[in-house]
């Protein structure tokens, strides 16, 4: 990239570019994504019992969340548009003896029948999609009555832009420059409206952020009281 040229925003090519290193712990920003999984699950576990349930990991990339869910006893399907990342996920699951189905595709047009899943998990994804309302509608379609949607995304405000773009991408290198487009960040009220519009019963939102640090100098993550930057939530499809 020539000097002075702004990075491409919402650059999803990064997931394929690092697919061969997804499980090696060699790339700092990939380790950051891996380190976010336990904090997310510690919250999601409060709302859903994974054992024996059919679960879709929407936007699974190389499989960090999908494998964690499989180890909790879920029957997991992962889907992502990054074909090389999907191949890496398939290879690692096979090496670990985990039965996870992986598909290449996008959230706006899920290749599954109606009422296929008991839960859909969608983390680090909604702020990247082209049509939020369509993705939410597709999640509702593939969920069984009473099914749960568990998600996180990034708030849209100056504090979130400072934390995610300026600090995480530009200064600390926790993510590659250009990973996010701040214009695509989602205010909680906007997400709640989209979920309401798809017929979900929406639960409360809570924050997600750094809570500690590993010996390697990487952040660990957990629940935070404020939703100004990253926030998590749940929504349930009506049972009848």
PDB file of C-alpha atoms in Angstrom:
ATOM      1  CA  UNK A   1       0.000   0.000   0.000  1.00  0.00           C
ATOM      2  CA  UNK A   2       1.562   3.329  -0.972  1.00  0.00           C
ATOM      3  CA  UNK A   3       2.473   5.773   1.798  1.00  0.00           C
ATOM      4  CA  UNK A   4      -0.412   8.031   2.722  1.00  0.00           C
ATOM      5  CA  UNK A   5      -3.086   5.715   1.354  1.00  0.00           C
ATOM      6  CA  UNK A   6      -5.835   4.892   3.834  1.00  0.00           C
ATOM      7  CA  UNK A   7      -6.357   1.178   4.521  1.00  0.00           C
ATOM      8  CA  UNK A   8      -9.330  -0.571   3.019  1.00  0.00           C
ATOM      9  CA  UNK A   9     -12.105  -0.699   5.581  1.00  0.00           C
ATOM     10  CA  UNK A  10     -14.089  -3.816   6.526  1.00  0.00           C
ATOM     11  CA  UNK A  11     -11.280  -5.868   5.010  1.00  0.00           C
ATOM     12  CA  UNK A  12     -12.355  -9.499   5.432  1.00  0.00           C
ATOM     13  CA  UNK A  13      -9.480 -10.830   3.328  1.00  0.00           C
ATOM     14  CA  UNK A  14      -7.423 -10.942   6.527  1.00  0.00           C
ATOM     15  CA  UNK A  15      -9.151 -14.172   7.562  1.00  0.00           C
ATOM     16  CA  UNK A  16      -8.004 -16.017   4.463  1.00  0.00           C
ATOM     17  CA  UNK A  17      -4.581 -14.367   4.506  1.00  0.00           C
ATOM     18  CA  UNK A  18      -3.802 -15.848   7.940  1.00  0.00           C
ATOM     19  CA  UNK A  19      -5.726 -19.106   7.590  1.00  0.00           C
ATOM     20  CA  UNK A  20      -2.566 -21.244   7.623  1.00  0.00           C
ATOM     21  CA  UNK A  21      -1.567 -19.650  10.954  1.00  0.00           C
ATOM     22  CA  UNK A  22      -4.982 -19.683  12.607  1.00  0.00           C
ATOM     23  CA  UNK A  23      -4.138 -22.382  15.139  1.00  0.00           C
ATOM     24  CA  UNK A  24      -0.392 -21.751  15.521  1.00  0.00           C
ATOM     25  CA  UNK A  25      -0.570 -18.898  18.090  1.00  0.00           C
ATOM     26  CA  UNK A  26       2.011 -17.048  15.978  1.00  0.00           C
ATOM     27  CA  UNK A  27      -0.155 -14.037  15.031  1.00  0.00           C
ATOM     28  CA  UNK A  28      -1.081 -11.616  17.798  1.00  0.00           C
ATOM     29  CA  UNK A  29      -4.445 -10.498  16.443  1.00  0.00           C
ATOM     30  CA  UNK A  30      -5.497 -14.106  15.846  1.00  0.00           C
ATOM     31  CA  UNK A  31      -4.565 -14.896  19.447  1.00  0.00           C
ATOM     32  CA  UNK A  32      -6.731 -11.951  20.490  1.00  0.00           C
ATOM     33  CA  UNK A  33      -9.750 -13.519  18.784  1.00  0.00           C
ATOM     34  CA  UNK A  34      -8.986 -16.856  20.442  1.00  0.00           C
ATOM     35  CA  UNK A  35      -8.664 -15.174  23.849  1.00  0.00           C
ATOM     36  CA  UNK A  36     -12.125 -13.629  23.507  1.00  0.00           C
ATOM     37  CA  UNK A  37     -13.892 -16.995  23.324  1.00  0.00           C
ATOM     38  CA  UNK A  38     -13.826 -17.910  27.041  1.00  0.00           C
ATOM     39  CA  UNK A  39     -15.214 -14.537  28.088  1.00  0.00           C
ATOM     40  CA  UNK A  40     -17.998 -14.774  25.556  1.00  0.00           C
ATOM     41  CA  UNK A  41     -18.930 -18.302  26.591  1.00  0.00           C
ATOM     42  CA  UNK A  42     -18.858 -17.468  30.287  1.00  0.00           C
ATOM     43  CA  UNK A  43     -21.724 -15.089  29.524  1.00  0.00           C
ATOM     44  CA  UNK A  44     -23.581 -17.179  26.946  1.00  0.00           C
ATOM     45  CA  UNK A  45     -23.476 -20.274  29.189  1.00  0.00           C
ATOM     46  CA  UNK A  46     -25.845 -18.474  31.552  1.00  0.00           C
ATOM     47  CA  UNK A  47     -28.595 -18.577  28.931  1.00  0.00           C
ATOM     48  CA  UNK A  48     -28.145 -21.818  27.032  1.00  0.00           C
ATOM     49  CA  UNK A  49     -27.246 -25.457  27.738  1.00  0.00           C
ATOM     50  CA  UNK A  50     -25.235 -26.600  24.731  1.00  0.00           C
ATOM     51  CA  UNK A  51     -25.254 -30.345  25.384  1.00  0.00           C
ATOM     52  CA  UNK A  52     -26.939 -32.238  22.536  1.00  0.00           C
ATOM     53  CA  UNK A  53     -28.170 -29.072  20.809  1.00  0.00           C
ATOM     54  CA  UNK A  54     -27.840 -28.172  17.128  1.00  0.00           C
ATOM     55  CA  UNK A  55     -25.855 -24.939  17.019  1.00  0.00           C
ATOM     56  CA  UNK A  56     -24.801 -22.706  14.124  1.00  0.00           C
ATOM     57  CA  UNK A  57     -21.626 -20.630  14.505  1.00  0.00           C
ATOM     58  CA  UNK A  58     -22.360 -17.823  12.057  1.00  0.00           C
ATOM     59  CA  UNK A  59     -19.097 -16.232  10.911  1.00  0.00           C
ATOM     60  CA  UNK A  60     -16.912 -18.965  12.369  1.00  0.00           C
ATOM     61  CA  UNK A  61     -13.635 -18.045  10.605  1.00  0.00           C
ATOM     62  CA  UNK A  62     -11.034 -20.682  11.547  1.00  0.00           C
ATOM     63  CA  UNK A  63     -13.171 -22.353  14.186  1.00  0.00           C
ATOM     64  CA  UNK A  64     -12.276 -21.047  17.655  1.00  0.00           C
ATOM     65  CA  UNK A  65     -15.866 -20.716  18.878  1.00  0.00           C
ATOM     66  CA  UNK A  66     -17.087 -23.747  16.918  1.00  0.00           C
ATOM     67  CA  UNK A  67     -14.570 -26.035  18.615  1.00  0.00           C
ATOM     68  CA  UNK A  68     -15.343 -24.596  22.053  1.00  0.00           C
ATOM     69  CA  UNK A  69     -19.046 -25.279  21.497  1.00  0.00           C
ATOM     70  CA  UNK A  70     -18.361 -28.801  20.239  1.00  0.00           C
ATOM     71  CA  UNK A  71     -16.355 -29.510  23.395  1.00  0.00           C
ATOM     72  CA  UNK A  72     -19.430 -28.474  25.397  1.00  0.00           C
ATOM     73  CA  UNK A  73     -21.412 -31.216  23.683  1.00  0.00           C
ATOM     74  CA  UNK A  74     -23.169 -29.247  20.941  1.00  0.00           C
ATOM     75  CA  UNK A  75     -23.658 -30.551  17.404  1.00  0.00           C
ATOM     76  CA  UNK A  76     -21.972 -27.662  15.623  1.00  0.00           C
ATOM     77  CA  UNK A  77     -22.178 -26.258  12.122  1.00  0.00           C
ATOM     78  CA  UNK A  78     -19.875 -23.377  11.209  1.00  0.00           C
ATOM     79  CA  UNK A  79     -20.262 -21.063   8.244  1.00  0.00           C
ATOM     80  CA  UNK A  80     -18.055 -18.243   6.951  1.00  0.00           C
ATOM     81  CA  UNK A  81     -17.363 -16.560   3.586  1.00  0.00           C
ATOM     82  CA  UNK A  82     -13.578 -17.049   4.003  1.00  0.00           C
ATOM     83  CA  UNK A  83     -12.952 -20.331   2.179  1.00  0.00           C
ATOM     84  CA  UNK A  84      -9.334 -20.726   3.304  1.00  0.00           C
ATOM     85  CA  UNK A  85     -10.302 -20.119   6.920  1.00  0.00           C
ATOM     86  CA  UNK A  86     -13.016 -22.751   6.564  1.00  0.00           C
ATOM     87  CA  UNK A  87     -10.443 -25.211   5.205  1.00  0.00           C
ATOM     88  CA  UNK A  88      -8.209 -24.493   8.197  1.00  0.00           C
ATOM     89  CA  UNK A  89     -11.146 -25.047  10.541  1.00  0.00           C
ATOM     90  CA  UNK A  90     -11.987 -28.356   8.883  1.00  0.00           C
ATOM     91  CA  UNK A  91      -8.407 -29.596   9.099  1.00  0.00           C
ATOM     92  CA  UNK A  92      -8.015 -28.649  12.754  1.00  0.00           C
ATOM     93  CA  UNK A  93     -11.341 -30.169  13.804  1.00  0.00           C
ATOM     94  CA  UNK A  94     -10.399 -33.417  12.056  1.00  0.00           C
ATOM     95  CA  UNK A  95      -7.011 -33.447  13.790  1.00  0.00           C
ATOM     96  CA  UNK A  96      -8.765 -32.930  17.140  1.00  0.00           C
ATOM     97  CA  UNK A  97     -11.339 -35.649  16.460  1.00  0.00           C
ATOM     98  CA  UNK A  98     -14.227 -33.188  16.550  1.00  0.00           C
ATOM     99  CA  UNK A  99     -17.272 -33.708  14.337  1.00  0.00           C
ATOM    100  CA  UNK A 100     -18.066 -30.203  13.119  1.00  0.00           C
ATOM    101  CA  UNK A 101     -19.719 -29.410   9.806  1.00  0.00           C
ATOM    102  CA  UNK A 102     -18.205 -26.412   8.039  1.00  0.00           C
ATOM    103  CA  UNK A 103     -19.713 -24.543   5.084  1.00  0.00           C
ATOM    104  CA  UNK A 104     -18.746 -21.508   3.030  1.00  0.00           C
ATOM    105  CA  UNK A 105     -21.460 -18.873   2.826  1.00  0.00           C
ATOM    106  CA  UNK A 106     -22.827 -15.558   4.090  1.00  0.00           C
ATOM    107  CA  UNK A 107     -25.333 -14.604   6.737  1.00  0.00           C
ATOM    108  CA  UNK A 108     -27.678 -12.906   4.284  1.00  0.00           C
ATOM    109  CA  UNK A 109     -28.387 -16.241   2.532  1.00  0.00           C
ATOM    110  CA  UNK A 110     -27.876 -19.180   4.888  1.00  0.00           C
ATOM    111  CA  UNK A 111     -27.883 -22.534   3.038  1.00  0.00           C
ATOM    112  CA  UNK A 112     -30.017 -24.297   5.648  1.00  0.00           C
ATOM    113  CA  UNK A 113     -33.659 -25.192   5.923  1.00  0.00           C
ATOM    114  CA  UNK A 114     -36.151 -23.485   8.174  1.00  0.00           C
ATOM    115  CA  UNK A 115     -35.958 -24.426  11.860  1.00  0.00           C
ATOM    116  CA  UNK A 116     -32.617 -26.235  11.538  1.00  0.00           C
ATOM    117  CA  UNK A 117     -30.931 -25.078  14.764  1.00  0.00           C
ATOM    118  CA  UNK A 118     -31.590 -24.707  18.475  1.00  0.00           C
ATOM    119  CA  UNK A 119     -29.149 -21.801  18.744  1.00  0.00           C
ATOM    120  CA  UNK A 120     -27.190 -19.447  16.516  1.00  0.00           C
ATOM    121  CA  UNK A 121     -23.974 -17.898  17.830  1.00  0.00           C
ATOM    122  CA  UNK A 122     -22.668 -14.834  15.996  1.00  0.00           C
ATOM    123  CA  UNK A 123     -19.589 -13.078  17.396  1.00  0.00           C
ATOM    124  CA  UNK A 124     -17.352 -10.474  15.770  1.00  0.00           C
ATOM    125  CA  UNK A 125     -19.624 -10.584  12.720  1.00  0.00           C
ATOM    126  CA  UNK A 126     -22.628  -8.241  12.734  1.00  0.00           C
ATOM    127  CA  UNK A 127     -20.437  -5.145  12.352  1.00  0.00           C
ATOM    128  CA  UNK A 128     -19.122  -6.612   9.079  1.00  0.00           C
ATOM    129  CA  UNK A 129     -22.340  -7.642   7.295  1.00  0.00           C
ATOM    130  CA  UNK A 130     -23.809  -5.798   4.328  1.00  0.00           C
ATOM    131  CA  UNK A 131     -27.464  -6.117   5.395  1.00  0.00           C
ATOM    132  CA  UNK A 132     -28.060  -6.411   9.142  1.00  0.00           C
ATOM    133  CA  UNK A 133     -31.836  -6.797   8.870  1.00  0.00           C
ATOM    134  CA  UNK A 134     -31.485  -9.600   6.332  1.00  0.00           C
ATOM    135  CA  UNK A 135     -28.946 -11.451   8.487  1.00  0.00           C
ATOM    136  CA  UNK A 136     -31.212 -11.202  11.526  1.00  0.00           C
ATOM    137  CA  UNK A 137     -34.161 -12.420   9.453  1.00  0.00           C
ATOM    138  CA  UNK A 138     -32.112 -15.395   8.251  1.00  0.00           C
ATOM    139  CA  UNK A 139     -31.095 -16.214  11.819  1.00  0.00           C
ATOM    140  CA  UNK A 140     -34.755 -16.234  12.814  1.00  0.00           C
ATOM    141  CA  UNK A 141     -35.650 -18.435   9.851  1.00  0.00           C
ATOM    142  CA  UNK A 142     -33.091 -21.154  10.626  1.00  0.00           C
ATOM    143  CA  UNK A 143     -33.856 -21.176  14.367  1.00  0.00           C
ATOM    144  CA  UNK A 144     -36.401 -23.573  15.791  1.00  0.00           C
ATOM    145  CA  UNK A 145     -39.285 -22.118  17.807  1.00  0.00           C
ATOM    146  CA  UNK A 146     -37.907 -21.155  21.195  1.00  0.00           C
ATOM    147  CA  UNK A 147     -34.359 -21.095  19.799  1.00  0.00           C
ATOM    148  CA  UNK A 148     -31.704 -18.705  21.061  1.00  0.00           C
ATOM    149  CA  UNK A 149     -29.603 -16.121  19.223  1.00  0.00           C
ATOM    150  CA  UNK A 150     -26.392 -15.242  21.112  1.00  0.00           C
ATOM    151  CA  UNK A 151     -24.210 -12.464  19.739  1.00  0.00           C
ATOM    152  CA  UNK A 152     -21.797  -9.633  20.225  1.00  0.00           C
ATOM    153  CA  UNK A 153     -20.900  -6.595  18.152  1.00  0.00           C
ATOM    154  CA  UNK A 154     -19.340  -3.124  18.403  1.00  0.00           C
ATOM    155  CA  UNK A 155     -21.160   0.032  19.410  1.00  0.00           C
ATOM    156  CA  UNK A 156     -21.005   3.093  17.129  1.00  0.00           C
ATOM    157  CA  UNK A 157     -19.782   6.174  18.964  1.00  0.00           C
ATOM    158  CA  UNK A 158     -16.545   8.163  19.341  1.00  0.00           C
ATOM    159  CA  UNK A 159     -15.330   6.045  22.280  1.00  0.00           C
ATOM    160  CA  UNK A 160     -15.721   2.798  20.325  1.00  0.00           C
ATOM    161  CA  UNK A 161     -13.987   4.314  17.316  1.00  0.00           C
ATOM    162  CA  UNK A 162     -11.086   5.434  19.497  1.00  0.00           C
ATOM    163  CA  UNK A 163     -10.790   2.037  21.186  1.00  0.00           C
ATOM    164  CA  UNK A 164     -11.229  -0.218  18.158  1.00  0.00           C
ATOM    165  CA  UNK A 165      -9.810   1.791  15.267  1.00  0.00           C
ATOM    166  CA  UNK A 166      -7.256   4.166  16.786  1.00  0.00           C
ATOM    167  CA  UNK A 167      -5.972   1.994  19.640  1.00  0.00           C
ATOM    168  CA  UNK A 168      -6.645  -1.660  18.704  1.00  0.00           C
ATOM    169  CA  UNK A 169      -5.858  -1.352  14.992  1.00  0.00           C
ATOM    170  CA  UNK A 170      -3.555   1.647  14.555  1.00  0.00           C
ATOM    171  CA  UNK A 171      -1.556   1.786  17.804  1.00  0.00           C
ATOM    172  CA  UNK A 172      -1.508  -1.605  19.548  1.00  0.00           C
ATOM    173  CA  UNK A 173      -1.843  -3.865  16.512  1.00  0.00           C
ATOM    174  CA  UNK A 174      -4.426  -6.067  18.234  1.00  0.00           C
ATOM    175  CA  UNK A 175      -6.182  -6.171  14.860  1.00  0.00           C
ATOM    176  CA  UNK A 176      -4.882  -5.459  11.336  1.00  0.00           C
ATOM    177  CA  UNK A 177      -5.451  -1.928  10.082  1.00  0.00           C
ATOM    178  CA  UNK A 178      -8.646  -1.783   8.050  1.00  0.00           C
ATOM    179  CA  UNK A 179     -10.367  -4.711   9.778  1.00  0.00           C
ATOM    180  CA  UNK A 180     -13.351  -2.559  10.690  1.00  0.00           C
ATOM    181  CA  UNK A 181     -15.303   0.248   9.104  1.00  0.00           C
ATOM    182  CA  UNK A 182     -16.536   2.430  11.986  1.00  0.00           C
ATOM    183  CA  UNK A 183     -19.548   3.449   9.911  1.00  0.00           C
ATOM    184  CA  UNK A 184     -20.725  -0.179  10.112  1.00  0.00           C
ATOM    185  CA  UNK A 185     -20.643  -0.317  13.904  1.00  0.00           C
ATOM    186  CA  UNK A 186     -24.104  -0.831  15.409  1.00  0.00           C
ATOM    187  CA  UNK A 187     -25.758   1.108  18.198  1.00  0.00           C
ATOM    188  CA  UNK A 188     -27.589  -1.132  20.681  1.00  0.00           C
ATOM    189  CA  UNK A 189     -30.913   0.560  19.883  1.00  0.00           C
ATOM    190  CA  UNK A 190     -30.395  -0.194  16.175  1.00  0.00           C
ATOM    191  CA  UNK A 191     -29.697  -3.863  16.840  1.00  0.00           C
ATOM    192  CA  UNK A 192     -32.644  -4.090  19.188  1.00  0.00           C
ATOM    193  CA  UNK A 193     -34.917  -2.658  16.467  1.00  0.00           C
ATOM    194  CA  UNK A 194     -33.641  -5.202  13.945  1.00  0.00           C
ATOM    195  CA  UNK A 195     -34.243  -8.042  16.389  1.00  0.00           C
ATOM    196  CA  UNK A 196     -37.684  -6.739  17.297  1.00  0.00           C
ATOM    197  CA  UNK A 197     -38.498  -6.484  13.596  1.00  0.00           C
ATOM    198  CA  UNK A 198     -37.631 -10.153  13.111  1.00  0.00           C
ATOM    199  CA  UNK A 199     -39.936 -11.138  15.964  1.00  0.00           C
ATOM    200  CA  UNK A 200     -37.308 -11.896  18.624  1.00  0.00           C
ATOM    201  CA  UNK A 201     -37.828 -11.429  22.340  1.00  0.00           C
ATOM    202  CA  UNK A 202     -34.683  -9.443  23.124  1.00  0.00           C
ATOM    203  CA  UNK A 203     -32.778  -9.827  26.386  1.00  0.00           C
ATOM    204  CA  UNK A 204     -30.432  -7.367  28.025  1.00  0.00           C
ATOM    205  CA  UNK A 205     -27.049  -6.289  26.685  1.00  0.00           C
ATOM    206  CA  UNK A 206     -23.764  -6.269  28.574  1.00  0.00           C
ATOM    207  CA  UNK A 207     -20.223  -5.235  27.774  1.00  0.00           C
ATOM    208  CA  UNK A 208     -17.228  -7.326  26.751  1.00  0.00           C
ATOM    209  CA  UNK A 209     -13.666  -6.142  27.145  1.00  0.00           C
ATOM    210  CA  UNK A 210     -10.176  -6.697  28.563  1.00  0.00           C
ATOM    211  CA  UNK A 211     -10.106  -8.107  32.090  1.00  0.00           C
ATOM    212  CA  UNK A 212      -6.491  -9.248  32.431  1.00  0.00           C
ATOM    213  CA  UNK A 213      -3.335 -10.198  30.583  1.00  0.00           C
ATOM    214  CA  UNK A 214      -1.489 -13.409  29.791  1.00  0.00           C
ATOM    215  CA  UNK A 215       2.202 -13.983  30.428  1.00  0.00           C
ATOM    216  CA  UNK A 216       2.668 -13.364  26.714  1.00  0.00           C
ATOM    217  CA  UNK A 217       1.262  -9.863  27.071  1.00  0.00           C
ATOM    218  CA  UNK A 218      -2.080 -10.623  25.394  1.00  0.00           C
ATOM    219  CA  UNK A 219      -5.367  -9.427  26.833  1.00  0.00           C
ATOM    220  CA  UNK A 220      -7.875 -11.814  28.321  1.00  0.00           C
ATOM    221  CA  UNK A 221     -11.533 -10.847  28.084  1.00  0.00           C
ATOM    222  CA  UNK A 222     -14.695 -10.980  30.111  1.00  0.00           C
ATOM    223  CA  UNK A 223     -17.959  -9.308  30.930  1.00  0.00           C
ATOM    224  CA  UNK A 224     -17.972  -5.563  31.618  1.00  0.00           C
ATOM    225  CA  UNK A 225     -20.854  -3.442  32.914  1.00  0.00           C
ATOM    226  CA  UNK A 226     -20.741  -0.807  30.158  1.00  0.00           C
ATOM    227  CA  UNK A 227     -21.780  -1.282  26.528  1.00  0.00           C
ATOM    228  CA  UNK A 228     -19.925   1.695  25.062  1.00  0.00           C
ATOM    229  CA  UNK A 229     -17.476  -0.412  23.025  1.00  0.00           C
ATOM    230  CA  UNK A 230     -18.185  -4.155  22.554  1.00  0.00           C
ATOM    231  CA  UNK A 231     -21.491  -5.499  23.803  1.00  0.00           C
ATOM    232  CA  UNK A 232     -23.025  -8.970  24.047  1.00  0.00           C
ATOM    233  CA  UNK A 233     -26.629 -10.030  24.147  1.00  0.00           C
ATOM    234  CA  UNK A 234     -29.235 -12.700  23.594  1.00  0.00           C
ATOM    235  CA  UNK A 235     -32.583 -12.927  21.858  1.00  0.00           C
ATOM    236  CA  UNK A 236     -35.102 -15.749  21.763  1.00  0.00           C
ATOM    237  CA  UNK A 237     -37.361 -16.786  18.917  1.00  0.00           C
ATOM    238  CA  UNK A 238     -40.931 -17.176  20.201  1.00  0.00           C
ATOM    239  CA  UNK A 239     -41.918 -20.752  20.961  1.00  0.00           C
ATOM    240  CA  UNK A 240     -45.248 -20.583  19.207  1.00  0.00           C
TER     241      UNK A 240
END
